[in-house]
Amino acid sequence: MLTRLHMPAGKAVALAAMPTAVLMGMGLTPQLAQADPKNPGPFKPGKCVSQPDEADEKEAEKAEDEAAKAEKEAEEAKEEAAKDKAGDTPEPSGSASPEPEPSGSAGSGEEEAGEAEPAPSESGTKNPLDPLGVGDALGNLFGGGEDEQPADEPSGTGEPEASAEAGAEESPDAPAPEDGAGKAVEDTVGGLTDGAKSALEKAEEKAEKAREEAEKAAEGAGSAVPGADGLQPFPCPEYDPQALADAELEKTPLLPDDPWTLESSKLSLHGLDYQGIVKVKTWSGEVKEVLKFTAKGVDIKDLHQLVVGPNGTTSHVKAAEGSNSTIRNGEVTMYTEELKGNLLGIIPITFSPKSPPPLNIPEVFFTQVTVKQAGQFGGELTVPGMHLYNEA
């Protein structure tokens, strides 16, 4: 085939990397369905997000629970403060109620005086030495009863009147203790209100602090919760020492010592399946870890393949500018050392054995992509306007 295509021997290195591919310089083949760059899928544009481990998730959940609890306490404190404020409002009827007390005390004195007045008349009619009252009559005749009557009157009415007057004199001063008690109540209520305000402020501060801690915990855990637009961050590839340790040697032909490089403005992979980290062996006996992919079809826009040649030279296989090269008619197996580009055109990403793909996406594309392939097998490669040249 090299003779038929009139290719220099150095170009055979490029074919060695894809031994079963057939280069059809100007051929055109139908394209498979491609991912729509205007609808890249469920992922948010921008950098990938590290996935939280179990400890981080628990810490984030704990912080969220504490934030919810603190907010509940703040609400309860607000309700208590509102109740206290409503209970502190004074009622006019309650403050005026003590005033009628003086009139009651004076009235009771008058009643006692009224009841005590008949006492002198009863004592005068029941003299055992003068049952007929002759002595009283004679006393009245000579004026002696006038001296006795004033002496008897104070015994019946003097004490009640004095008590009534004392009650009347004391009654104006009665509200004074009430004023002191009212002031004490006000001071107490004021203290309770200040305490409620302080408790409310502390509860609000606690709630705010808990919310901040919950947000920090979520950020530290690399939360991949979808946003308002329903898009979620793409998970970052992470180093997996166990996967590297478990990698097995593939039964493939010996591969070139140096990988070949593919550059493309857009690489679309159809029916893609990531099969994990494996090992391959090169002509020199070197064994290296690679990512193994299989695909049912590949589209390569602006294909540019670079292969390290002898004596420090580089061989180039380049398609016509703006053209779309394809691999069809068979499953393609790719052993990749590194894939770097914009996943779905919006997520800068790099995949390698030390940062393997976190997800297996069957229909995917990369823009501005560079791929370092240890080897590739299967399918028929069609390169429109192929141009081959060497570079020292």
CSV table of C-alpha atoms in Angstrom, one decimal:
chain,number,residue,atom,x,y,z
A,1,MET,CA,0.0,0.0,0.0
A,2,LEU,CA,2.9,2.4,0.7
A,3,THR,CA,4.1,2.0,-2.9
A,4,ARG,CA,0.7,2.5,-4.3
A,5,LEU,CA,0.3,5.8,-2.4
A,6,HIS,CA,3.9,6.8,-3.2
A,7,MET,CA,4.6,7.5,0.5
A,8,PRO,CA,8.2,7.9,1.8
A,9,ALA,CA,9.3,5.1,4.1
A,10,GLY,CA,9.3,7.5,7.1
A,11,LYS,CA,5.5,7.9,6.8
A,12,ALA,CA,5.1,4.2,7.6
A,13,VAL,CA,5.5,5.1,11.3
A,14,ALA,CA,2.1,6.9,11.1
A,15,LEU,CA,0.5,3.8,9.7
A,16,ALA,CA,2.1,1.6,12.3
A,17,ALA,CA,0.1,3.4,14.9
A,18,MET,CA,-3.1,2.5,13.1
A,19,PRO,CA,-2.3,-0.8,11.3
A,20,THR,CA,-5.8,-1.6,10.2
A,21,ALA,CA,-6.9,1.8,9.0
A,22,VAL,CA,-7.2,2.5,5.4
A,23,LEU,CA,-6.3,6.1,4.2
A,24,MET,CA,-8.6,7.3,1.5
A,25,GLY,CA,-7.1,10.7,0.5
A,26,MET,CA,-10.1,12.2,-1.1
A,27,GLY,CA,-12.9,9.8,-0.1
A,28,LEU,CA,-16.1,11.0,1.6
A,29,THR,CA,-18.3,8.9,3.9
A,30,PRO,CA,-21.6,9.6,5.6
A,31,GLN,CA,-21.4,11.1,9.1
A,32,LEU,CA,-23.0,9.6,12.1
A,33,ALA,CA,-25.2,11.6,14.4
A,34,GLN,CA,-23.1,14.2,16.3
A,35,ALA,CA,-23.6,15.9,19.6
A,36,ASP,CA,-25.1,19.3,19.2
A,37,PRO,CA,-22.7,22.0,20.5
A,38,LYS,CA,-25.7,24.3,21.2
A,39,ASN,CA,-27.1,21.6,23.5
A,40,PRO,CA,-24.1,20.1,25.2
A,41,GLY,CA,-26.0,18.2,27.8
A,42,PRO,CA,-26.6,18.4,31.5
A,43,PHE,CA,-23.3,19.9,32.5
A,44,LYS,CA,-22.5,23.5,33.5
A,45,PRO,CA,-19.8,25.4,31.6
A,46,GLY,CA,-16.5,26.0,33.3
A,47,LYS,CA,-14.1,24.1,35.4
A,48,CYS,CA,-14.8,20.6,36.7
A,49,VAL,CA,-15.7,20.1,40.4
A,50,SER,CA,-14.0,17.6,42.8
A,51,GLN,CA,-16.4,15.1,44.1
A,52,PRO,CA,-16.9,14.9,47.9
A,53,ASP,CA,-15.8,11.9,49.9
A,54,GLU,CA,-18.1,10.3,52.5
A,55,ALA,CA,-16.6,12.3,55.4
A,56,ASP,CA,-17.1,15.6,53.5
A,57,GLU,CA,-20.7,14.7,52.7
A,58,LYS,CA,-21.4,13.9,56.4
A,59,GLU,CA,-19.8,17.2,57.4
A,60,ALA,CA,-21.9,19.1,54.9
A,61,GLU,CA,-25.1,17.4,56.1
A,62,LYS,CA,-24.2,18.1,59.7
A,63,ALA,CA,-23.6,21.8,58.9
A,64,GLU,CA,-26.9,22.0,57.1
A,65,ASP,CA,-28.8,20.4,60.0
A,66,GLU,CA,-27.2,22.9,62.5
A,67,ALA,CA,-28.1,25.8,60.2
A,68,ALA,CA,-31.7,24.6,60.1
A,69,LYS,CA,-31.8,24.2,63.9
A,70,ALA,CA,-30.3,27.7,64.5
A,71,GLU,CA,-32.8,29.3,62.1
A,72,LYS,CA,-35.6,27.6,64.0
A,73,GLU,CA,-34.3,28.9,67.3
A,74,ALA,CA,-34.1,32.4,65.9
A,75,GLU,CA,-37.7,32.2,64.8
A,76,GLU,CA,-38.8,31.0,68.2
A,77,ALA,CA,-36.8,33.8,69.8
A,78,LYS,CA,-38.6,36.3,67.6
A,79,GLU,CA,-42.0,34.9,68.6
A,80,GLU,CA,-41.1,35.1,72.3
A,81,ALA,CA,-39.9,38.7,71.9
A,82,ALA,CA,-43.2,39.6,70.2
A,83,LYS,CA,-45.2,38.0,73.0
A,84,ASP,CA,-43.1,39.8,75.7
A,85,LYS,CA,-43.6,43.1,74.0
A,86,ALA,CA,-47.4,42.6,73.8
A,87,GLY,CA,-47.5,41.6,77.5
A,88,ASP,CA,-45.5,44.7,78.6
A,89,THR,CA,-48.3,47.2,77.4
A,90,PRO,CA,-49.9,48.8,80.6
A,91,GLU,CA,-53.7,48.8,81.1
A,92,PRO,CA,-55.2,52.0,82.5
A,93,SER,CA,-58.0,50.2,84.5
A,94,GLY,CA,-55.4,48.2,86.4
A,95,SER,CA,-53.4,51.2,87.6
A,96,ALA,CA,-56.5,53.2,88.8
A,97,SER,CA,-58.0,50.3,90.8
A,98,PRO,CA,-56.1,51.0,94.1
A,99,GLU,CA,-57.6,54.5,94.4
A,100,PRO,CA,-61.1,53.6,95.8
A,101,GLU,CA,-59.4,52.0,98.9
A,102,PRO,CA,-59.4,55.2,101.0
A,103,SER,CA,-63.2,55.8,100.6
A,104,GLY,CA,-63.8,52.2,101.6
A,105,SER,CA,-61.7,52.6,104.8
A,106,ALA,CA,-63.5,55.9,105.7
A,107,GLY,CA,-66.9,54.3,105.1
A,108,SER,CA,-66.1,51.4,107.4
A,109,GLY,CA,-65.2,53.9,110.1
A,110,GLU,CA,-68.5,55.7,109.8
A,111,GLU,CA,-70.4,52.5,109.9
A,112,GLU,CA,-68.6,51.5,113.1
A,113,ALA,CA,-69.4,54.9,114.6
A,114,GLY,CA,-73.1,54.6,113.6
A,115,GLU,CA,-73.3,51.2,115.3
A,116,ALA,CA,-71.6,52.5,118.4
A,117,GLU,CA,-73.9,55.5,119.0
A,118,PRO,CA,-76.9,53.7,120.7
A,119,ALA,CA,-74.6,52.4,123.5
A,120,PRO,CA,-75.0,55.4,125.9
A,121,SER,CA,-78.9,55.2,125.7
A,122,GLU,CA,-78.9,51.5,126.6
A,123,SER,CA,-76.6,52.0,129.6
A,124,GLY,CA,-78.8,55.0,130.9
A,125,THR,CA,-82.1,53.0,131.0
A,126,LYS,CA,-80.7,50.1,132.8
A,127,ASN,CA,-79.5,51.6,136.2
A,128,PRO,CA,-80.2,48.8,138.8
A,129,LEU,CA,-80.3,51.4,141.7
A,130,ASP,CA,-83.0,53.5,140.0
A,131,PRO,CA,-85.2,51.3,137.9
A,132,LEU,CA,-87.9,54.0,137.7
A,133,GLY,CA,-85.5,56.7,136.4
A,134,VAL,CA,-86.2,59.2,139.3
A,135,GLY,CA,-82.6,60.1,139.6
A,136,ASP,CA,-82.3,61.0,136.0
A,137,ALA,CA,-85.4,63.1,136.2
A,138,LEU,CA,-84.1,65.0,139.2
A,139,GLY,CA,-80.7,65.4,137.5
A,140,ASN,CA,-82.3,66.9,134.5
A,141,LEU,CA,-84.3,69.2,136.6
A,142,PHE,CA,-81.3,70.7,138.3
A,143,GLY,CA,-79.1,70.6,135.2
A,144,GLY,CA,-76.8,67.7,136.2
A,145,GLY,CA,-77.6,65.6,133.1
A,146,GLU,CA,-76.0,68.2,130.8
A,147,ASP,CA,-72.6,67.6,132.5
A,148,GLU,CA,-73.0,63.8,132.2
A,149,GLN,CA,-74.1,63.7,128.6
A,150,PRO,CA,-71.0,65.2,127.1
A,151,ALA,CA,-68.9,62.8,129.1
A,152,ASP,CA,-70.9,59.8,127.8
A,153,GLU,CA,-70.8,60.8,124.2
A,154,PRO,CA,-67.1,60.3,123.6
A,155,SER,CA,-67.4,56.8,124.8
A,156,GLY,CA,-69.8,55.9,122.0
A,157,THR,CA,-68.5,58.0,119.1
A,158,GLY,CA,-65.0,59.2,119.8
A,159,GLU,CA,-63.0,56.1,118.8
A,160,PRO,CA,-64.8,55.4,115.5
A,161,GLU,CA,-64.5,59.0,114.5
A,162,ALA,CA,-60.8,59.0,115.3
A,163,SER,CA,-60.3,55.8,113.3
A,164,ALA,CA,-62.3,57.2,110.4
A,165,GLU,CA,-60.3,60.4,110.5
A,166,ALA,CA,-57.0,58.5,110.7
A,167,GLY,CA,-58.2,56.4,107.7
A,168,ALA,CA,-59.0,59.5,105.8
A,169,GLU,CA,-55.7,61.0,106.6
A,170,GLU,CA,-53.8,57.9,105.6
A,171,SER,CA,-55.7,57.3,102.4
A,172,PRO,CA,-54.1,60.1,100.3
A,173,ASP,CA,-50.7,58.5,101.0
A,174,ALA,CA,-51.8,55.0,100.1
A,175,PRO,CA,-50.9,55.2,96.3
A,176,ALA,CA,-47.2,55.9,97.2
A,177,PRO,CA,-46.3,52.2,97.9
A,178,GLU,CA,-48.2,51.3,94.7
A,179,ASP,CA,-46.0,53.7,92.7
A,180,GLY,CA,-42.9,52.0,94.0
A,181,ALA,CA,-44.3,48.6,93.1
A,182,GLY,CA,-45.2,49.8,89.7
A,183,LYS,CA,-41.7,51.1,89.1
A,184,ALA,CA,-40.3,47.7,90.3
A,185,VAL,CA,-42.6,46.0,87.8
A,186,GLU,CA,-41.5,48.2,85.0
A,187,ASP,CA,-37.9,47.6,85.9
A,188,THR,CA,-38.5,43.9,85.9
A,189,VAL,CA,-40.4,44.0,82.6
A,190,GLY,CA,-37.7,46.1,81.1
A,191,GLY,CA,-35.1,43.6,82.2
A,192,LEU,CA,-37.1,40.8,80.7
A,193,THR,CA,-37.5,42.7,77.4
A,194,ASP,CA,-33.8,43.4,77.2
A,195,GLY,CA,-33.1,39.8,77.9
A,196,ALA,CA,-35.5,38.7,75.2
A,197,LYS,CA,-33.8,41.1,72.7
A,198,SER,CA,-30.4,39.8,73.7
A,199,ALA,CA,-31.6,36.2,73.3
A,200,LEU,CA,-33.0,37.1,69.9
A,201,GLU,CA,-29.8,38.7,68.7
A,202,LYS,CA,-27.8,35.7,69.9
A,203,ALA,CA,-30.1,33.3,68.1
A,204,GLU,CA,-29.9,35.4,64.9
A,205,GLU,CA,-26.1,35.5,65.1
A,206,LYS,CA,-26.0,31.7,65.7
A,207,ALA,CA,-28.3,31.1,62.7
A,208,GLU,CA,-26.1,33.3,60.5
A,209,LYS,CA,-22.9,31.6,61.6
A,210,ALA,CA,-24.5,28.2,61.0
A,211,ARG,CA,-25.5,29.2,57.5
A,212,GLU,CA,-22.0,30.4,56.7
A,213,GLU,CA,-20.5,27.1,58.0
A,214,ALA,CA,-23.0,25.1,55.9
A,215,GLU,CA,-22.0,27.0,52.8
A,216,LYS,CA,-18.3,26.5,53.5
A,217,ALA,CA,-18.9,22.8,54.1
A,218,ALA,CA,-20.8,22.5,50.9
A,219,GLU,CA,-18.0,24.2,49.0
A,220,GLY,CA,-15.3,22.1,50.7
A,221,ALA,CA,-17.3,19.0,49.8
A,222,GLY,CA,-17.4,20.0,46.1
A,223,SER,CA,-21.1,20.0,46.0
A,224,ALA,CA,-22.4,19.1,42.5
A,225,VAL,CA,-26.0,20.1,43.2
A,226,PRO,CA,-27.7,21.4,40.0
A,227,GLY,CA,-28.2,25.1,39.8
A,228,ALA,CA,-31.4,27.0,39.0
A,229,ASP,CA,-30.9,26.2,35.3
A,230,GLY,CA,-30.8,22.5,36.0
A,231,LEU,CA,-27.1,22.2,35.0
A,232,GLN,CA,-24.5,20.6,37.3
A,233,PRO,CA,-20.7,20.9,37.3
A,234,PHE,CA,-18.8,18.1,35.6
A,235,PRO,CA,-16.9,15.9,38.1
A,236,CYS,CA,-13.1,16.2,38.0
A,237,PRO,CA,-11.0,13.2,37.2
A,238,GLU,CA,-9.2,11.9,40.2
A,239,TYR,CA,-6.1,9.8,40.8
A,240,ASP,CA,-7.0,6.2,41.4
A,241,PRO,CA,-4.1,4.2,42.7
A,242,GLN,CA,-6.1,1.0,43.0
A,243,ALA,CA,-7.1,1.2,39.3
A,244,LEU,CA,-3.4,1.6,38.3
A,245,ALA,CA,-2.4,-1.3,40.5
A,246,ASP,CA,-5.1,-3.5,39.0
A,247,ALA,CA,-4.2,-2.6,35.4
A,248,GLU,CA,-3.5,-5.7,33.2
A,249,LEU,CA,-1.4,-6.1,30.2
A,250,GLU,CA,-3.3,-6.0,26.9
A,251,LYS,CA,-2.6,-8.6,24.2
A,252,THR,CA,-1.8,-6.3,21.4
A,253,PRO,CA,1.0,-6.1,18.8
A,254,LEU,CA,4.1,-4.2,20.0
A,255,LEU,CA,3.5,-0.5,19.9
A,256,PRO,CA,5.9,2.4,18.9
A,257,ASP,CA,8.1,3.6,21.7
A,258,ASP,CA,6.9,7.2,21.1
A,259,PRO,CA,3.2,8.0,21.0
A,260,TRP,CA,1.7,9.8,18.0
A,261,THR,CA,-0.3,13.0,18.5
A,262,LEU,CA,-3.7,14.0,17.1
A,263,GLU,CA,-4.7,17.6,17.0
A,264,SER,CA,-8.3,18.6,16.0
A,265,SER,CA,-10.6,21.6,16.3
A,266,LYS,CA,-13.4,19.2,17.1
A,267,LEU,CA,-13.2,15.5,17.9
A,268,SER,CA,-16.5,13.6,18.1
A,269,LEU,CA,-16.7,10.1,19.5
A,270,HIS,CA,-19.8,8.0,18.8
A,271,GLY,CA,-20.8,4.9,20.8
A,272,LEU,CA,-17.8,5.6,23.1
A,273,ASP,CA,-17.0,3.2,25.9
A,274,TYR,CA,-14.3,3.8,28.5
A,275,GLN,CA,-12.9,0.4,29.5
A,276,GLY,CA,-10.5,1.5,32.2
A,277,ILE,CA,-6.7,1.6,32.7
A,278,VAL,CA,-4.7,-1.1,31.0
A,279,LYS,CA,-1.0,-1.7,30.2
A,280,VAL,CA,0.6,-2.0,26.8
A,281,LYS,CA,4.1,-2.9,25.6
A,282,THR,CA,6.3,-1.1,23.1
A,283,TRP,CA,9.0,-2.3,20.7
A,284,SER,CA,11.7,-1.5,23.2
A,285,GLY,CA,10.0,-3.7,25.9
A,286,GLU,CA,8.7,-0.7,27.9
A,287,VAL,CA,5.3,-1.3,29.6
A,288,LYS,CA,3.1,1.7,30.3
A,289,GLU,CA,-0.3,2.5,31.5
A,290,VAL,CA,-2.9,3.9,29.1
A,291,LEU,CA,-6.6,4.5,29.0
A,292,LYS,CA,-8.6,2.1,26.8
A,293,PHE,CA,-11.5,3.4,24.8
A,294,THR,CA,-13.6,1.8,22.1
A,295,ALA,CA,-15.9,3.7,19.7
A,296,LYS,CA,-18.3,2.8,16.9
A,297,GLY,CA,-17.4,5.9,14.9
A,298,VAL,CA,-15.1,8.9,15.0
A,299,ASP,CA,-15.3,12.4,13.4
A,300,ILE,CA,-12.2,14.5,13.3
A,301,LYS,CA,-12.4,18.1,12.1
A,302,ASP,CA,-9.2,19.7,10.8
A,303,LEU,CA,-7.2,16.5,11.4
A,304,HIS,CA,-3.5,17.0,12.1
A,305,GLN,CA,-1.4,13.9,13.0
A,306,LEU,CA,2.2,14.2,14.2
A,307,VAL,CA,4.5,11.2,14.5
A,308,VAL,CA,8.0,11.3,15.9
A,309,GLY,CA,10.4,10.1,13.2
A,310,PRO,CA,14.1,9.1,13.2
A,311,ASN,CA,16.9,11.6,13.8
A,312,GLY,CA,14.6,14.0,15.6
A,313,THR,CA,12.3,14.5,12.6
A,314,THR,CA,8.5,14.8,12.8
A,315,SER,CA,6.1,13.4,10.2
A,316,HIS,CA,2.8,15.2,9.6
A,317,VAL,CA,-0.5,13.9,8.2
A,318,LYS,CA,-2.8,16.8,7.6
A,319,ALA,CA,-6.4,17.1,6.2
A,320,ALA,CA,-7.7,20.0,4.1
A,321,GLU,CA,-8.6,23.0,6.2
A,322,GLY,CA,-12.1,22.9,7.5
A,323,SER,CA,-12.6,19.3,6.4
A,324,ASN,CA,-14.0,16.4,8.5
A,325,SER,CA,-12.1,13.2,8.5
A,326,THR,CA,-13.9,10.0,9.6
A,327,ILE,CA,-13.3,6.5,10.9
A,328,ARG,CA,-16.1,4.0,9.9
A,329,ASN,CA,-16.8,0.4,9.2
A,330,GLY,CA,-15.6,-1.2,12.3
A,331,GLU,CA,-15.1,-0.7,16.0
A,332,VAL,CA,-12.1,1.5,16.9
A,333,THR,CA,-9.9,0.6,19.8
A,334,MET,CA,-7.8,3.4,21.2
A,335,TYR,CA,-5.0,3.3,23.8
A,336,THR,CA,-4.6,6.8,25.0
A,337,GLU,CA,-1.8,8.3,27.1
A,338,GLU,CA,-3.5,11.7,27.3
A,339,LEU,CA,-6.6,13.5,26.1
A,340,LYS,CA,-6.7,17.3,26.6
A,341,GLY,CA,-9.4,19.7,25.4
A,342,ASN,CA,-12.8,21.2,26.1
A,343,LEU,CA,-15.3,18.6,26.9
A,344,LEU,CA,-18.6,19.3,25.2
A,345,GLY,CA,-16.9,22.5,24.1
A,346,ILE,CA,-17.4,24.1,27.5
A,347,ILE,CA,-15.4,22.2,30.2
A,348,PRO,CA,-11.6,22.3,30.1
A,349,ILE,CA,-10.4,18.8,31.0
A,350,THR,CA,-7.4,16.4,30.8
A,351,PHE,CA,-7.7,12.6,31.0
A,352,SER,CA,-4.8,10.3,31.6
A,353,PRO,CA,-4.1,7.1,33.6
A,354,LYS,CA,-3.4,9.4,36.6
A,355,SER,CA,-6.7,11.3,36.0
A,356,PRO,CA,-9.1,8.9,34.4
A,357,PRO,CA,-12.6,9.8,33.2
A,358,PRO,CA,-15.1,9.9,36.1
A,359,LEU,CA,-18.0,9.2,33.8
A,360,ASN,CA,-18.7,7.0,30.8
A,361,ILE,CA,-20.4,9.2,28.2
A,362,PRO,CA,-21.4,7.3,25.0
A,363,GLU,CA,-21.9,10.4,22.8
A,364,VAL,CA,-19.3,13.1,23.4
A,365,PHE,CA,-17.1,15.6,21.6
A,366,PHE,CA,-14.1,17.8,22.5
A,367,THR,CA,-13.0,21.1,21.0
A,368,GLN,CA,-9.5,22.3,20.6
A,369,VAL,CA,-8.3,18.8,21.5
A,370,THR,CA,-4.9,17.2,21.6
A,371,VAL,CA,-4.7,13.4,22.0
A,372,LYS,CA,-1.5,11.4,22.6
A,373,GLN,CA,-2.1,7.9,21.4
A,374,ALA,CA,0.1,4.9,22.3
A,375,GLY,CA,-1.8,3.0,19.6
A,376,GLN,CA,-5.1,2.7,17.7
A,377,PHE,CA,-6.7,-0.2,15.8
A,378,GLY,CA,-9.8,-0.9,13.7
A,379,GLY,CA,-12.0,1.0,11.3
A,380,GLU,CA,-11.3,2.8,8.0
A,381,LEU,CA,-9.9,6.3,8.2
A,382,THR,CA,-10.9,8.8,5.5
A,383,VAL,CA,-8.9,12.0,5.2
A,384,PRO,CA,-10.2,14.6,2.8
A,385,GLY,CA,-7.4,16.6,1.0
A,386,MET,CA,-4.6,14.6,2.9
A,387,HIS,CA,-1.2,16.3,2.9
A,388,LEU,CA,1.9,14.5,4.0
A,389,TYR,CA,5.2,16.2,4.9
A,390,ASN,CA,8.3,15.9,7.1
A,391,GLU,CA,9.7,18.5,9.5
A,392,ALA,CA,13.2,18.4,10.9
